[in-house]
Tab-separated table of N, CA, C and O in Angstrom:
chain	number	residue	atom	x	y	z
A	30	MET	N	62.439	123.072	125.562
A	30	MET	CA	62.540	123.487	123.969
A	30	MET	C	64.227	123.221	123.407
A	30	MET	O	64.984	122.340	124.378
A	31	ASN	N	63.789	122.622	122.081
A	31	ASN	CA	64.870	121.502	121.741
A	31	ASN	C	64.939	122.035	120.615
A	31	ASN	O	64.478	123.116	119.630
A	32	GLY	N	66.522	121.939	120.109
A	32	GLY	CA	67.009	122.521	118.941
A	32	GLY	C	68.233	121.825	118.543
A	32	GLY	O	68.992	121.152	119.142
A	33	THR	N	68.836	122.343	117.269
A	33	THR	CA	70.185	121.352	116.638
A	33	THR	C	71.045	122.497	116.410
A	33	THR	O	70.222	123.761	115.729
A	34	PHE	N	72.091	122.414	115.928
A	34	PHE	CA	72.968	123.397	115.552
A	34	PHE	C	74.092	122.168	114.867
A	34	PHE	O	74.496	121.447	115.779
A	35	GLU	N	75.165	123.005	114.102
A	35	GLU	CA	75.985	122.548	113.934
A	35	GLU	C	77.610	123.439	114.009
A	35	GLU	O	77.422	124.354	114.223
A	36	PHE	N	78.412	122.792	114.443
A	36	PHE	CA	79.673	123.171	114.396
A	36	PHE	C	80.685	122.018	114.267
A	36	PHE	O	80.359	120.900	113.874
A	37	GLU	N	82.061	122.734	114.004
A	37	GLU	CA	82.813	122.108	113.668
A	37	GLU	C	84.293	121.964	114.577
A	37	GLU	O	84.187	122.950	115.727
A	38	SER	N	85.236	121.154	115.102
A	38	SER	CA	85.801	120.592	116.252
A	38	SER	C	87.431	119.574	115.782
A	38	SER	O	86.425	118.902	114.995
A	39	GLU	N	87.691	119.829	115.889
A	39	GLU	CA	89.143	119.249	115.835
A	39	GLU	C	89.321	117.852	116.755
A	39	GLU	O	90.045	117.124	116.315
A	40	SER	N	88.315	117.985	117.684
A	40	SER	CA	88.081	116.366	118.679
A	40	SER	C	87.552	115.588	118.556
A	40	SER	O	86.760	115.689	117.240
A	41	LYS	N	88.031	114.517	119.032
A	41	LYS	CA	86.790	112.766	118.259
A	41	LYS	C	85.685	113.666	119.283
A	41	LYS	O	85.246	113.967	119.658
A	42	ALA	N	84.741	112.985	117.920
A	42	ALA	CA	83.265	113.053	118.247
A	42	ALA	C	83.366	112.199	119.827
A	42	ALA	O	83.078	111.013	120.113
A	43	ASN	N	82.721	113.056	120.990
A	43	ASN	CA	81.373	112.754	122.132
A	43	ASN	C	82.737	113.362	123.489
A	43	ASN	O	82.249	111.934	124.280
A	44	SER	N	84.029	113.717	123.099
A	44	SER	CA	85.114	113.207	123.640
A	44	SER	C	84.662	114.915	124.753
A	44	SER	O	84.117	115.818	124.261
A	45	LYS	N	85.650	114.809	126.102
A	45	LYS	CA	85.356	116.248	126.542
A	45	LYS	C	85.487	117.270	125.671
A	45	LYS	O	84.972	118.184	126.019
A	46	ALA	N	86.535	117.449	125.175
A	46	ALA	CA	87.117	118.654	124.332
A	46	ALA	C	86.040	118.954	122.856
A	46	ALA	O	85.444	120.080	123.073
A	47	ASN	N	85.925	117.800	122.634
A	47	ASN	CA	84.374	118.156	121.635
A	47	ASN	C	82.843	118.798	122.328
A	47	ASN	O	82.494	119.595	121.597
A	48	LYS	N	82.733	118.398	123.625
A	48	LYS	CA	81.517	118.290	124.037
A	48	LYS	C	81.851	120.274	124.508
A	48	LYS	O	80.756	121.386	124.267
A	49	THR	N	83.142	120.645	124.639
A	49	THR	CA	83.353	121.812	125.028
A	49	THR	C	83.419	123.422	124.379
A	49	THR	O	83.046	124.226	124.164
A	50	ASP	N	83.717	121.925	122.894
A	50	ASP	CA	83.593	122.777	121.525
A	50	ASP	C	82.027	123.641	121.433
A	50	ASP	O	82.024	124.316	120.593
A	51	ALA	N	81.154	122.116	121.673
A	51	ALA	CA	79.858	122.471	121.280
A	51	ALA	C	79.591	123.591	122.263
A	51	ALA	O	78.839	124.692	121.478
A	52	ARG	N	79.423	124.026	123.476
A	52	ARG	CA	79.068	124.601	124.308
A	52	ARG	C	79.846	126.213	123.815
A	52	ARG	O	78.752	126.853	123.427
A	53	ILE	N	80.890	126.281	123.505
A	53	ILE	CA	81.558	127.228	123.043
A	53	ILE	C	80.240	127.721	121.594
A	53	ILE	O	79.981	129.020	121.313
A	54	LYS	N	80.342	126.918	120.608
A	54	LYS	CA	79.737	127.439	119.406
A	54	LYS	C	78.225	127.459	119.841
A	54	LYS	O	78.196	128.633	119.431
A	55	MET	N	77.739	127.047	120.627
A	55	MET	CA	76.143	127.565	121.108
A	55	MET	C	76.307	129.300	121.943
A	55	MET	O	74.926	129.933	121.240
A	56	LEU	N	76.951	129.381	122.457
A	56	LEU	CA	77.120	130.480	123.458
A	56	LEU	C	77.420	131.632	122.268
A	56	LEU	O	77.116	132.894	122.507
A	57	GLU	N	78.436	131.274	121.270
A	57	GLU	CA	78.744	131.820	119.821
A	57	GLU	C	77.134	132.530	119.182
A	57	GLU	O	76.704	133.635	119.027
A	58	LEU	N	76.280	131.317	118.974
A	58	LEU	CA	75.437	131.492	118.342
A	58	LEU	C	74.232	132.201	119.348
A	58	LEU	O	73.335	133.141	118.953
A	59	PHE	N	73.622	131.729	120.694
A	59	PHE	CA	72.790	132.043	121.166
A	59	PHE	C	72.943	132.967	121.961
A	59	PHE	O	72.231	133.680	122.898
A	60	GLY	N	73.756	133.503	122.397
A	60	GLY	CA	74.493	134.484	123.870
A	60	GLY	C	73.873	133.740	125.033
A	60	GLY	O	74.059	132.794	125.488
A	61	ASN	N	73.714	134.911	125.901
A	61	ASN	CA	73.176	134.463	127.361
A	61	ASN	C	72.245	133.592	127.170
A	61	ASN	O	71.659	132.952	128.409
A	62	GLU	N	70.854	133.637	126.081
A	62	GLU	CA	70.246	132.482	126.328
A	62	GLU	C	70.412	130.885	126.921
A	62	GLU	O	70.073	130.189	127.114
A	63	ALA	N	71.760	130.842	126.251
A	63	ALA	CA	72.868	129.377	125.882
A	63	ALA	C	72.952	129.147	127.547
A	63	ALA	O	73.556	127.704	127.738
A	64	LEU	N	73.293	129.922	128.282
A	64	LEU	CA	73.914	129.696	129.504
A	64	LEU	C	73.057	128.446	130.446
A	64	LEU	O	73.840	127.990	130.874
A	65	SER	N	71.623	128.807	130.680
A	65	SER	CA	70.996	127.825	130.927
A	65	SER	C	70.818	126.125	129.951
A	65	SER	O	70.046	125.538	130.704
A	66	TRP	N	71.111	126.246	128.856
A	66	TRP	CA	70.530	125.110	128.246
A	66	TRP	C	71.620	123.867	128.696
A	66	TRP	O	73.026	124.092	128.696
A	67	THR	N	71.354	122.697	128.396
A	67	THR	CA	72.036	121.457	128.186
A	67	THR	C	72.446	120.940	127.226
A	67	THR	O	71.676	120.657	126.173
A	68	ILE	N	73.789	120.746	126.838
A	68	ILE	CA	73.771	119.371	125.528
A	68	ILE	C	73.486	117.832	125.302
A	68	ILE	O	74.238	117.494	126.405
A	69	ASP	N	72.653	117.578	125.220
A	69	ASP	CA	72.217	115.918	125.599
A	69	ASP	C	73.109	115.238	124.343
A	69	ASP	O	73.595	114.007	124.838
A	70	GLU	N	72.869	115.488	123.253
A	70	GLU	CA	74.353	114.258	122.306
A	70	GLU	C	74.362	115.206	120.882
A	70	GLU	O	74.254	116.154	120.851
A	71	ILE	N	75.907	114.600	120.750
A	71	ILE	CA	76.398	115.130	119.885
A	71	ILE	C	76.451	113.791	118.779
A	71	ILE	O	76.979	112.647	119.175
A	72	GLU	N	76.117	114.500	117.777
A	72	GLU	CA	75.951	112.991	116.306
A	72	GLU	C	77.053	113.879	115.174
A	72	GLU	O	77.405	115.476	115.138
A	73	LEU	N	77.994	112.907	115.173
A	73	LEU	CA	78.479	113.019	113.844
A	73	LEU	C	78.089	113.483	112.389
A	73	LEU	O	76.792	112.987	111.755
A	74	ALA	N	77.617	114.566	111.602
A	74	ALA	CA	77.637	114.794	110.386
A	74	ALA	C	78.287	113.683	109.590
A	74	ALA	O	79.228	113.921	109.306
A	75	GLY	N	77.540	113.451	108.077
A	75	GLY	CA	77.649	112.819	107.364
A	75	GLY	C	78.607	113.791	106.470
A	75	GLY	O	77.897	114.849	106.255
A	76	GLU	N	79.911	113.372	105.577
A	76	GLU	CA	80.105	114.509	104.322
A	76	GLU	C	79.399	114.792	103.323
A	76	GLU	O	78.899	113.818	102.752
A	77	SER	N	78.730	115.511	103.117
A	77	SER	CA	77.749	116.364	102.349
A	77	SER	C	78.518	116.711	100.932
A	77	SER	O	79.558	117.465	101.095
A	78	VAL	N	78.776	115.618	100.304
A	78	VAL	CA	79.106	115.749	98.784
A	78	VAL	C	78.167	116.284	97.769
A	78	VAL	O	77.007	115.545	97.308
A	79	PRO	N	78.079	117.624	97.101
A	79	PRO	CA	77.309	117.966	96.044
A	79	PRO	C	77.158	116.718	94.574
A	79	PRO	O	77.906	116.292	94.383
A	80	ALA	N	76.019	116.287	94.481
A	80	ALA	CA	75.284	115.386	93.099
A	80	ALA	C	75.754	115.807	92.173
A	80	ALA	O	76.560	115.051	91.493
A	81	GLN	N	76.071	117.259	92.202
A	81	GLN	CA	76.861	117.469	90.669
A	81	GLN	C	78.447	117.619	90.697
A	81	GLN	O	78.890	117.949	89.230
A	82	GLU	N	79.053	117.167	91.471
A	82	GLU	CA	80.290	117.479	91.439
A	82	GLU	C	81.084	115.740	91.063
A	82	GLU	O	80.449	115.381	91.864
A	83	TYR	N	81.623	116.258	89.936
A	83	TYR	CA	81.524	114.680	89.564
A	83	TYR	C	83.576	115.078	89.466
A	83	TYR	O	84.025	115.203	89.516
A	84	VAL	N	83.852	113.312	90.081
A	84	VAL	CA	85.147	113.205	90.776
A	84	VAL	C	85.862	111.916	89.068
A	84	VAL	O	85.351	110.815	89.066
A	85	GLN	N	87.074	112.595	89.248
A	85	GLN	CA	87.220	111.753	88.099
A	85	GLN	C	88.015	110.446	89.082
A	85	GLN	O	88.918	110.315	89.642
A	86	ALA	N	87.647	108.804	88.083
A	86	ALA	CA	87.758	108.070	88.297
A	86	ALA	C	90.090	107.934	88.482
A	86	ALA	O	90.096	108.437	87.398
A	87	GLN	N	90.438	106.997	89.387
A	87	GLN	CA	91.667	106.889	88.987
A	87	GLN	C	92.237	105.912	89.317
A	87	GLN	O	91.474	104.642	89.280
A	88	LEU	N	92.804	105.483	87.955
A	88	LEU	CA	93.678	104.113	86.853
A	88	LEU	C	94.875	103.943	87.682
A	88	LEU	O	95.842	104.803	87.562
A	89	ASP	N	95.304	102.725	87.794
A	89	ASP	CA	96.088	102.055	87.999
A	89	ASP	C	96.887	101.727	87.454
A	89	ASP	O	96.296	100.005	86.978
A	90	PHE	N	97.963	101.978	86.729
A	90	PHE	CA	98.637	100.904	86.142
A	90	PHE	C	99.997	99.683	85.917
A	90	PHE	O	100.709	100.006	84.629
A	91	ARG	N	99.806	100.190	86.976
A	91	ARG	CA	101.221	99.436	87.565
A	91	ARG	C	100.799	97.790	87.733
A	91	ARG	O	99.420	97.280	87.073
A	92	GLU	N	101.712	97.422	87.397
A	92	GLU	CA	101.603	95.862	87.007
A	92	GLU	C	101.318	95.049	87.668
A	92	GLU	O	101.765	95.574	89.351
A	93	PRO	N	100.121	94.123	88.350
A	93	PRO	CA	98.931	93.547	89.349
A	93	PRO	C	101.016	92.516	90.058
A	93	PRO	O	101.714	92.575	89.582
A	94	LYS	N	100.629	92.663	91.444
A	94	LYS	CA	101.319	91.800	92.320
A	94	LYS	C	101.141	90.161	91.983
A	94	LYS	O	100.075	89.844	92.192
A	95	LYS	N	102.697	89.822	91.883
A	95	LYS	CA	102.314	88.034	91.648
A	95	LYS	C	102.426	87.830	92.575
A	95	LYS	O	102.821	87.553	94.163
A	96	ALA	N	101.196	86.972	93.225
A	96	ALA	CA	100.752	86.039	94.386
A	96	ALA	C	101.970	85.126	94.436
A	96	ALA	O	102.387	84.462	93.317
A	97	ARG	N	102.259	84.748	95.550
A	97	ARG	CA	103.147	83.755	95.688
A	97	ARG	C	102.322	82.405	95.572
A	97	ARG	O	101.167	81.539	96.032
A	98	LYS	N	102.745	81.126	95.026
A	98	LYS	CA	102.130	80.271	94.770
A	98	LYS	C	102.643	78.910	96.100
A	98	LYS	O	103.953	79.084	96.723
A	99	HIS	N	101.569	78.672	96.851
A	99	HIS	CA	101.918	77.781	97.882
A	99	HIS	C	102.301	76.493	97.731
A	99	HIS	O	101.161	76.116	97.346
A	100	HIS	N	102.835	75.598	98.184
A	100	HIS	CA	103.115	74.246	97.374
A	100	HIS	C	102.374	73.692	98.796
A	100	HIS	O	102.172	73.479	99.892
A	101	VAL	N	101.384	72.236	98.465
A	101	VAL	CA	100.159	72.237	99.326
A	101	VAL	C	101.246	70.185	99.394
A	101	VAL	O	101.120	69.665	98.098
A	102	PHE	N	101.546	69.785	100.813
A	102	PHE	CA	101.727	68.359	100.521
A	102	PHE	C	100.448	67.774	101.142
A	102	PHE	O	100.747	67.878	102.366
A	103	ASP	N	100.396	66.467	100.814
A	103	ASP	CA	99.365	65.482	101.545
A	103	ASP	C	100.790	65.076	102.457
A	103	ASP	O	101.267	64.164	102.143
A	104	ARG	N	101.030	65.276	103.705
A	104	ARG	CA	101.934	64.352	104.198
A	104	ARG	C	101.199	62.880	104.619
A	104	ARG	O	99.665	62.573	104.894
A	105	GLY	N	102.385	62.037	104.745
A	105	GLY	CA	101.965	60.177	105.098
A	105	GLY	C	101.847	60.128	103.734
A	105	GLY	O	101.402	58.623	104.017
A	106	LYS	N	102.167	60.262	102.832
A	106	LYS	CA	101.523	59.818	101.223
A	106	LYS	C	102.807	59.824	100.542
A	106	LYS	O	103.611	61.147	100.837
A	107	VAL	N	103.291	58.856	99.645
A	107	VAL	CA	104.133	58.821	98.678
A	107	VAL	C	103.550	58.969	97.044
A	107	VAL	O	102.221	58.030	97.187
């Protein structure tokens, strides 16, 4: 039997602590049935942003940084 479920973890993806969090969430969701199951793969879920949510653009009114001019010299020429 194959299946998927979502969980949140503060640990890095595919770390030992992340897999432990996945097992705990699986036990919470499925109870005693989950004892014999194994977790084959853990994937990062993309952040879902609703299409209707609009984000205001950030404007930067600071003066642009002045780039330093580098003098180029042709060595050996006068």
